[in-house]
Structures are given as C-alpha cells and as structure tokens.
Amino acid sequence: MTFTYTIFSNTLVFTIFLIKFVALPIAYSKPTIFLEDFHVTWSDSHIKQLDGGKAIQLLLDQNSGCGFASKNKYLFGRVSMKIKLIPGDSAGTVTAFYMNSDTDQIRDELDFEFLGNRTGQPYSVQTNVYTHGKGDREQRINLWFDPAVDFHTYSILWNHYHVVFYVDEVPIRVYKNNEDKGIPFPKIQPMGVYSTLWEADDWATRGGLEKIDWTKSPFYAYYKDFDIEGCSVPGPGWCAANPSNWWEGAAYQHLDPVAGRQYRWVRLNHMVYDYCTDKQRNPITPPECKAGI
Ligand SMILES: *[C@@H]1O[C@H](CO)[C@@H](O)[C@H](O)[C@H]1NC(C)=O
C-alpha cells in the first residue's frame, strides 16, 4: 500500500505512525479515475470525462446544469477537490462542492458555493453549515485571486473538534464543536460528497440583480485531483470513533497560530457577509457565533 501525504510527508515519525496504526483499517479512497468514486446524479450529457477520467468538465446551458456525487458516504475525514471555475461572465451561475447527509428534514450539510459574477467582478464563495436540518448560517468571502484562471484546492476538514473550510490550505471558516454549550454539531450522520453546476440568477449575483447572460453559454467548470480520506459508510463501525485517525490528531483539533492568523486575515480583508452580524436576519446573535472559535 502506498499513500502520498501531501501535508505530512515532512513528518516522518507521524507518517510511520499513520502507516503502522491507522492506515490499514481505514477506508481510504484515492483512485485516480473519477467515476470509480463518483457517479453522475444529474444530466449525463453535460458531464464529460477528461484526461482519461482523471478530470471532469461540468457544463451549464439553457437546457440543463449537471451534478455528481460520491458513491460512498463518510463519517469524519477530509475531502478536497481542485476546481477551476467558469471564466468571464459567470453572473447568475452557481458551482457547488459540498457534503450532505441526504436525510431531508434532519440533514447535515457543509457547503461551498461559488457565486459567479460579471467579467472582472470578484467571485464570492458562500459557505453554509446545516446541523440536524437547520441551516441559515451563510458566510461569504470574495476570493483574493481569480478562481477561473487556474485550479485551486477547496477542502473540508471534519472531525470531532470542528469543521474547517479551506481555500488553498487557508482556513476561511471554522464551525466549532460547541455541543457542551448546547449547540448542535454534525457527528452522527455520514455525508456524501457532491457537486453541482446550475443557474441561480434569482439570488446568486448581487442578490439576484445580475441575470445570467445565456449568449455566453455554455458555461464550463473543471474538477480534478479529488481526495477523500475518511471513514466510509458502510464500513467498519469503529472507524469514526478511532482517535488515531490522522484528521483527529492534535494538529487538526485547533487552528495552529499560522492558520489562525490566515483565518483572521481572511475575515478582516475578504469577508463580505456573515449571518452572525446580520442583525436584520438575526436580531439575537446565534449562539454558535458567540461561542467563538
Ligand atoms: C459581484 O461583484 C459585486 C461588485 O463588485 C460585488 O459587490 C459582489 O459581492 C460580487 N459577488 C456577487 C456574488 O455578487
């Protein structure tokens, strides 16, 4: 068995520890071929495999958007994906990458939604966290680069301590486990990994003021280098509770000082919306906002 640890390859001791105690029992999935791990959930005709199946292209036109989902669900772990978004005039389009328990009224969900914009205007990344069917926790940042020029890595780390959303390893959002303060945290329902590309010009860009320009269609988004490391469900039941899973390790329980500084930098310089401070929607500050990180 060979594993490539991009983050920890420099920590030999830890790597040995992983291989010895952790790697074997966990259901890792790191195939190179997309359709080994994912299946098309919406409009086959709008999804194209590229590079021998290692990358895919999603297409949106006036007939349809499209989507795909992981074959398995996972309970804790880290998922990441490299995505190159629609270039030019992408106003009114939404490209989403998310995890979802798919359990209707009680669903848990962790969302990245990339909201398109007019040419030259910044993309917004909206994140949301649903716990036990309750969402309404939107935050938005404008990216500090043009996400349509190159691939960038978008990841979700989910362990017993927190959920962290990363853009190129920079934490942009933390949802802490504050269950001891009575705040719900997703930890029972496994979640699948999903992506969709669709039209949402009734709300996405400048609150729906900017409409999609179909003369610019078809719109294309690209995905590659997907990486899911987690406890797959179905799978061994003890996996998710195993404290020696790498994503539960000390380095992943809190943001380290460097990550903490990056996180504050994002919030100070790039945050454009936070439900926590939206007094119109939330006259009473939601409890998880007060609990801090
Ligand atoms: C689009 O650009 C406008 C103008 O720069 C900006 O206010 C907005 O946050 C951007 N993003 C979206 C999704 O509207």
Short mmCIF file of C-alpha atoms and ligand atoms in Angstrom, two decimals:
data_model
loop_
_atom_site.label_atom_id
_atom_site.label_comp_id
_atom_site.label_asym_id
_atom_site.label_seq_id
_atom_site.Cartn_x
_atom_site.Cartn_y
_atom_site.Cartn_z
CA MET A 1 0.00 0.00 0.00
CA THR A 2 1.35 3.40 -0.86
CA PHE A 3 -0.01 6.67 0.32
CA THR A 4 1.01 10.17 -0.55
CA TYR A 5 0.57 12.56 2.31
CA THR A 6 0.90 15.99 0.89
CA ILE A 7 0.67 17.73 4.21
CA PHE A 8 2.63 15.41 6.42
CA SER A 9 5.23 13.99 4.10
CA ASN A 10 7.75 16.06 6.04
CA THR A 11 6.81 14.50 9.34
CA LEU A 12 8.42 11.14 9.07
CA VAL A 13 7.59 9.98 12.54
CA PHE A 14 3.97 10.82 12.14
CA THR A 15 3.85 9.14 8.77
CA ILE A 16 5.26 5.95 10.23
CA PHE A 17 2.73 6.20 12.99
CA LEU A 18 -0.02 6.57 10.43
CA ILE A 19 1.02 3.62 8.38
CA LYS A 20 1.54 1.45 11.40
CA PHE A 21 -1.58 2.22 13.36
CA VAL A 22 -4.04 3.98 11.19
CA ALA A 23 -3.73 3.46 7.53
CA LEU A 24 -4.71 -0.16 7.24
CA PRO A 25 -8.08 -0.18 8.95
CA ILE A 26 -9.40 2.99 7.33
CA ALA A 27 -11.22 3.04 4.08
CA TYR A 28 -9.10 5.39 2.06
CA SER A 29 -10.29 6.25 -1.34
CA LYS A 30 -7.86 7.89 -3.62
CA PRO A 31 -8.50 6.49 -7.05
CA THR A 32 -7.24 8.38 -10.00
CA ILE A 33 -10.35 7.80 -12.04
CA PHE A 34 -13.30 9.98 -11.19
CA LEU A 35 -16.04 7.53 -11.90
CA GLU A 36 -14.51 4.93 -9.59
CA ASP A 37 -15.52 7.11 -6.69
CA PHE A 38 -18.32 9.25 -8.07
CA HIS A 39 -21.38 8.82 -10.19
CA VAL A 40 -23.36 11.27 -12.24
CA THR A 41 -26.54 12.37 -10.47
CA TRP A 42 -27.84 14.93 -12.92
CA SER A 43 -27.58 15.15 -16.70
CA ASP A 44 -25.01 12.71 -18.02
CA SER A 45 -24.90 14.62 -21.27
CA HIS A 46 -23.49 17.69 -19.51
CA ILE A 47 -20.59 15.93 -17.80
CA LYS A 48 -17.52 14.98 -19.75
CA GLN A 49 -14.52 12.97 -18.60
CA LEU A 50 -11.13 14.42 -19.45
CA ASP A 51 -7.57 13.21 -19.18
CA GLY A 52 -8.55 9.54 -19.20
CA GLY A 53 -11.16 10.06 -16.50
CA LYS A 54 -8.86 11.86 -14.06
CA ALA A 55 -10.63 15.17 -14.53
CA ILE A 56 -14.13 16.17 -15.47
CA GLN A 57 -15.86 19.06 -17.11
CA LEU A 58 -19.26 20.27 -15.99
CA LEU A 59 -21.41 22.16 -18.44
CA LEU A 60 -24.33 24.51 -17.92
CA ASP A 61 -26.53 25.64 -20.77
CA GLN A 62 -30.13 26.69 -21.18
CA ASN A 63 -31.25 23.08 -21.21
CA SER A 64 -29.64 21.92 -18.01
CA GLY A 65 -26.97 22.09 -15.35
CA CYS A 66 -25.43 18.90 -14.01
CA GLY A 67 -24.06 17.20 -10.93
CA PHE A 68 -22.20 14.26 -9.48
CA ALA A 69 -21.95 12.55 -6.09
CA SER A 70 -19.66 10.15 -4.30
CA LYS A 71 -20.72 6.52 -4.27
CA ASN A 72 -19.95 6.24 -0.56
CA LYS A 73 -20.76 8.35 2.42
CA TYR A 74 -18.18 9.28 5.03
CA LEU A 75 -18.23 9.96 8.74
CA PHE A 76 -15.43 12.42 9.56
CA GLY A 77 -12.36 12.94 7.46
CA ARG A 78 -11.17 15.41 4.87
CA VAL A 79 -12.33 15.91 1.33
CA SER A 80 -10.61 18.11 -1.15
CA MET A 81 -11.00 18.94 -4.78
CA LYS A 82 -9.22 21.10 -7.31
CA ILE A 83 -11.70 23.26 -9.18
CA LYS A 84 -11.36 25.76 -11.99
CA LEU A 85 -14.44 27.92 -12.21
CA ILE A 86 -16.31 29.44 -15.16
CA PRO A 87 -14.26 32.30 -16.65
CA GLY A 88 -15.52 35.64 -17.90
CA ASP A 89 -19.15 36.49 -17.41
CA SER A 90 -20.34 33.89 -14.92
CA ALA A 91 -23.04 36.03 -13.28
CA GLY A 92 -26.06 34.02 -12.18
CA THR A 93 -24.22 30.69 -12.13
CA VAL A 94 -23.51 28.66 -9.01
CA THR A 95 -20.91 25.94 -8.78
CA ALA A 96 -21.22 23.95 -5.58
CA PHE A 97 -18.98 21.49 -3.79
CA TYR A 98 -20.46 20.11 -0.62
CA MET A 99 -21.11 17.28 1.79
CA ASN A 100 -24.64 16.23 2.60
CA SER A 101 -26.19 13.50 4.72
CA ASP A 102 -29.14 13.36 2.34
CA THR A 103 -31.62 12.92 5.17
CA ASP A 104 -34.25 15.55 4.34
CA GLN A 105 -35.61 17.22 7.46
CA ILE A 106 -32.66 16.34 9.67
CA ARG A 107 -29.88 16.76 7.18
CA ASP A 108 -26.36 17.79 7.96
CA GLU A 109 -24.64 19.67 5.19
CA LEU A 110 -21.35 21.52 4.66
CA ASP A 111 -21.38 23.77 1.63
CA PHE A 112 -19.02 25.59 -0.63
CA GLU A 113 -20.98 27.59 -3.21
CA PHE A 114 -19.13 29.64 -5.80
CA LEU A 115 -21.28 32.51 -6.96
CA GLY A 116 -20.40 33.81 -10.38
CA ASN A 117 -20.11 37.46 -11.31
CA ARG A 118 -19.82 39.79 -14.26
CA THR A 119 -16.49 39.84 -16.05
CA GLY A 120 -13.86 41.47 -13.85
CA GLN A 121 -16.03 41.39 -10.71
CA PRO A 122 -14.97 39.06 -7.91
CA TYR A 123 -16.43 35.61 -7.42
CA SER A 124 -17.94 35.08 -3.98
CA VAL A 125 -17.57 31.89 -2.03
CA GLN A 126 -20.54 31.23 0.16
CA THR A 127 -20.25 28.64 2.91
CA ASN A 128 -23.05 27.23 4.96
CA VAL A 129 -23.36 24.67 7.73
CA TYR A 130 -26.52 22.66 8.34
CA THR A 131 -26.89 20.73 11.54
CA HIS A 132 -29.85 18.45 12.02
CA GLY A 133 -31.88 20.21 9.33
CA LYS A 134 -31.05 23.76 10.44
CA GLY A 135 -29.02 25.92 8.04
CA ASP A 136 -29.24 29.71 7.62
CA ARG A 137 -25.58 30.05 8.55
CA GLU A 138 -24.30 31.69 5.38
CA GLN A 139 -20.99 33.45 5.23
CA ARG A 140 -19.40 34.92 2.12
CA ILE A 141 -15.93 35.90 1.17
CA ASN A 142 -14.59 37.35 -2.04
CA LEU A 143 -11.58 35.40 -3.23
CA TRP A 144 -8.13 37.02 -3.32
CA PHE A 145 -7.42 35.51 -6.75
CA ASP A 146 -9.35 34.82 -9.93
CA PRO A 147 -10.57 31.23 -9.47
CA ALA A 148 -11.25 30.83 -13.18
CA VAL A 149 -7.65 31.22 -14.33
CA ASP A 150 -6.23 28.17 -12.59
CA PHE A 151 -7.21 25.22 -10.47
CA HIS A 152 -7.36 25.90 -6.74
CA THR A 153 -7.89 23.48 -3.89
CA TYR A 154 -11.05 23.59 -1.82
CA SER A 155 -11.22 21.32 1.22
CA ILE A 156 -13.44 20.48 4.12
CA LEU A 157 -11.93 19.03 7.27
CA TRP A 158 -14.47 17.41 9.55
CA ASN A 159 -13.51 15.86 12.87
CA HIS A 160 -14.87 15.70 16.41
CA TYR A 161 -13.46 19.15 17.21
CA HIS A 162 -14.60 21.32 14.33
CA VAL A 163 -15.42 21.70 10.67
CA VAL A 164 -12.93 23.82 8.74
CA PHE A 165 -13.34 25.08 5.19
CA TYR A 166 -10.06 25.74 3.39
CA VAL A 167 -9.17 27.54 0.18
CA ASP A 168 -5.64 26.53 -0.89
CA GLU A 169 -4.93 25.46 2.71
CA VAL A 170 -6.06 28.85 4.06
CA PRO A 171 -8.90 28.40 6.55
CA ILE A 172 -11.85 30.58 5.58
CA ARG A 173 -14.40 29.22 8.01
CA VAL A 174 -14.46 27.31 11.26
CA TYR A 175 -17.55 25.76 12.81
CA LYS A 176 -16.52 24.56 16.21
CA ASN A 177 -17.95 21.68 18.14
CA ASN A 178 -19.72 23.52 20.96
CA GLU A 179 -22.03 20.71 21.91
CA ASP A 180 -21.16 21.30 25.55
CA LYS A 181 -22.90 24.68 25.12
CA GLY A 182 -25.97 23.05 23.61
CA ILE A 183 -25.04 23.94 20.02
CA PRO A 184 -25.65 21.13 17.53
CA PHE A 185 -22.67 19.65 15.73
CA PRO A 186 -22.78 17.13 12.87
CA LYS A 187 -21.35 13.88 14.16
CA ILE A 188 -23.82 11.06 13.74
CA GLN A 189 -24.89 11.10 10.12
CA PRO A 190 -22.40 10.17 7.42
CA MET A 191 -22.25 12.55 4.50
CA GLY A 192 -21.70 12.07 0.80
CA VAL A 193 -19.60 14.39 -1.36
CA TYR A 194 -21.47 16.27 -4.05
CA SER A 195 -21.03 18.81 -6.76
CA THR A 196 -23.43 20.65 -8.99
CA LEU A 197 -23.38 23.44 -11.51
CA TRP A 198 -26.63 25.27 -12.04
CA GLU A 199 -28.37 28.56 -12.76
CA ALA A 200 -29.49 30.61 -9.76
CA ASP A 201 -29.79 34.11 -11.11
CA ASP A 202 -32.73 34.85 -8.84
CA TRP A 203 -30.33 35.21 -5.90
CA ALA A 204 -26.70 34.44 -6.65
CA THR A 205 -25.12 37.60 -8.03
CA ARG A 206 -25.68 40.91 -6.25
CA GLY A 207 -28.72 39.35 -4.63
CA GLY A 208 -30.30 38.45 -7.99
CA LEU A 209 -29.85 41.83 -9.69
CA GLU A 210 -27.38 40.43 -12.20
CA LYS A 211 -29.00 37.93 -14.55
CA ILE A 212 -27.32 35.10 -16.41
CA ASP A 213 -26.27 36.01 -19.96
CA TRP A 214 -27.18 32.95 -21.99
CA THR A 215 -25.45 34.34 -25.06
CA LYS A 216 -22.23 33.44 -23.17
CA SER A 217 -23.28 29.82 -22.62
CA PRO A 218 -22.30 27.04 -22.47
CA PHE A 219 -20.52 27.63 -19.17
CA TYR A 220 -17.79 25.22 -18.09
CA ALA A 221 -16.27 24.32 -14.72
CA TYR A 222 -13.44 21.81 -14.27
CA TYR A 223 -12.60 19.37 -11.47
CA LYS A 224 -9.56 17.24 -10.79
CA ASP A 225 -7.35 15.72 -8.07
CA PHE A 226 -10.19 14.81 -5.79
CA ASP A 227 -9.09 13.34 -2.50
CA ILE A 228 -11.35 11.83 0.12
CA GLU A 229 -9.82 10.44 3.27
CA GLY A 230 -12.31 9.39 5.87
CA CYS A 231 -14.30 6.57 7.37
CA SER A 232 -16.54 5.28 4.67
CA VAL A 233 -20.04 4.16 5.45
CA PRO A 234 -20.82 1.34 5.05
CA GLY A 235 -17.53 0.33 6.61
CA PRO A 236 -16.18 -0.71 10.00
CA GLY A 237 -18.36 0.95 12.63
CA TRP A 238 -15.48 1.73 14.98
CA CYS A 239 -13.60 3.73 12.38
CA ALA A 240 -15.26 7.10 13.01
CA ALA A 241 -14.66 6.88 16.75
CA ASN A 242 -10.99 5.98 16.38
CA PRO A 243 -8.98 8.84 17.91
CA SER A 244 -5.88 7.84 15.96
CA ASN A 245 -7.38 8.75 12.61
CA TRP A 246 -4.99 11.42 11.33
CA TRP A 247 -7.74 14.05 10.95
CA GLU A 248 -8.45 13.75 14.68
CA GLY A 249 -4.80 14.37 15.57
CA ALA A 250 -3.51 17.22 17.71
CA ALA A 251 -2.56 19.29 14.66
CA TYR A 252 -6.15 19.20 13.46
CA GLN A 253 -8.02 19.92 16.66
CA HIS A 254 -7.46 23.68 16.58
CA LEU A 255 -6.05 26.12 14.09
CA ASP A 256 -2.35 26.49 14.76
CA PRO A 257 -1.00 30.06 15.15
CA VAL A 258 -0.17 30.43 11.45
CA ALA A 259 -3.58 29.15 10.36
CA GLY A 260 -5.20 31.36 12.98
CA ARG A 261 -3.50 34.42 11.51
CA GLN A 262 -4.56 33.43 7.99
CA TYR A 263 -8.10 32.96 9.18
CA ARG A 264 -8.19 36.41 10.77
CA TRP A 265 -6.68 37.89 7.59
CA VAL A 266 -9.47 36.37 5.50
CA ARG A 267 -12.16 37.58 7.86
CA LEU A 268 -10.76 41.10 8.06
CA ASN A 269 -9.99 41.59 4.40
CA HIS A 270 -12.20 39.32 2.37
CA MET A 271 -15.39 38.67 4.27
CA VAL A 272 -18.38 40.31 2.62
CA TYR A 273 -21.25 38.72 4.52
CA ASP A 274 -21.67 36.99 7.85
CA TYR A 275 -25.01 35.77 9.16
CA CYS A 276 -23.61 36.26 12.64
CA THR A 277 -23.59 40.03 12.25
CA ASP A 278 -26.74 40.34 10.11
CA LYS A 279 -28.97 41.97 12.70
CA GLN A 280 -31.89 42.15 10.31
CA ARG A 281 -31.99 38.39 9.92
CA ASN A 282 -30.71 37.59 13.38
CA PRO A 283 -31.74 40.21 15.93
CA ILE A 284 -30.50 37.78 18.53
CA THR A 285 -26.96 36.64 17.77
CA PRO A 286 -26.98 32.89 17.08
CA PRO A 287 -25.30 31.04 19.97
CA GLU A 288 -22.53 29.48 17.85
CA CYS A 289 -21.42 32.97 16.83
CA LYS A 290 -20.89 33.96 20.44
CA ALA A 291 -19.07 30.78 21.30
CA GLY A 292 -16.14 31.87 19.13
CA ILE A 293 -13.54 29.67 17.59
C1 LIG B 1 -20.02 40.68 -7.60
O1 LIG B 1 -19.44 41.95 -7.77
C2 LIG B 1 -20.04 42.98 -7.00
C3 LIG B 1 -19.43 44.28 -7.43
O2 LIG B 1 -18.03 44.26 -7.28
C4 LIG B 1 -19.81 42.66 -5.52
O3 LIG B 1 -20.46 43.62 -4.74
C5 LIG B 1 -20.35 41.28 -5.20
O4 LIG B 1 -20.00 40.92 -3.87
C6 LIG B 1 -19.78 40.23 -6.15
N1 LIG B 1 -20.28 38.89 -5.92
C7 LIG B 1 -21.56 38.52 -6.02
C8 LIG B 1 -21.82 37.09 -5.85
O5 LIG B 1 -22.48 39.28 -6.24
#
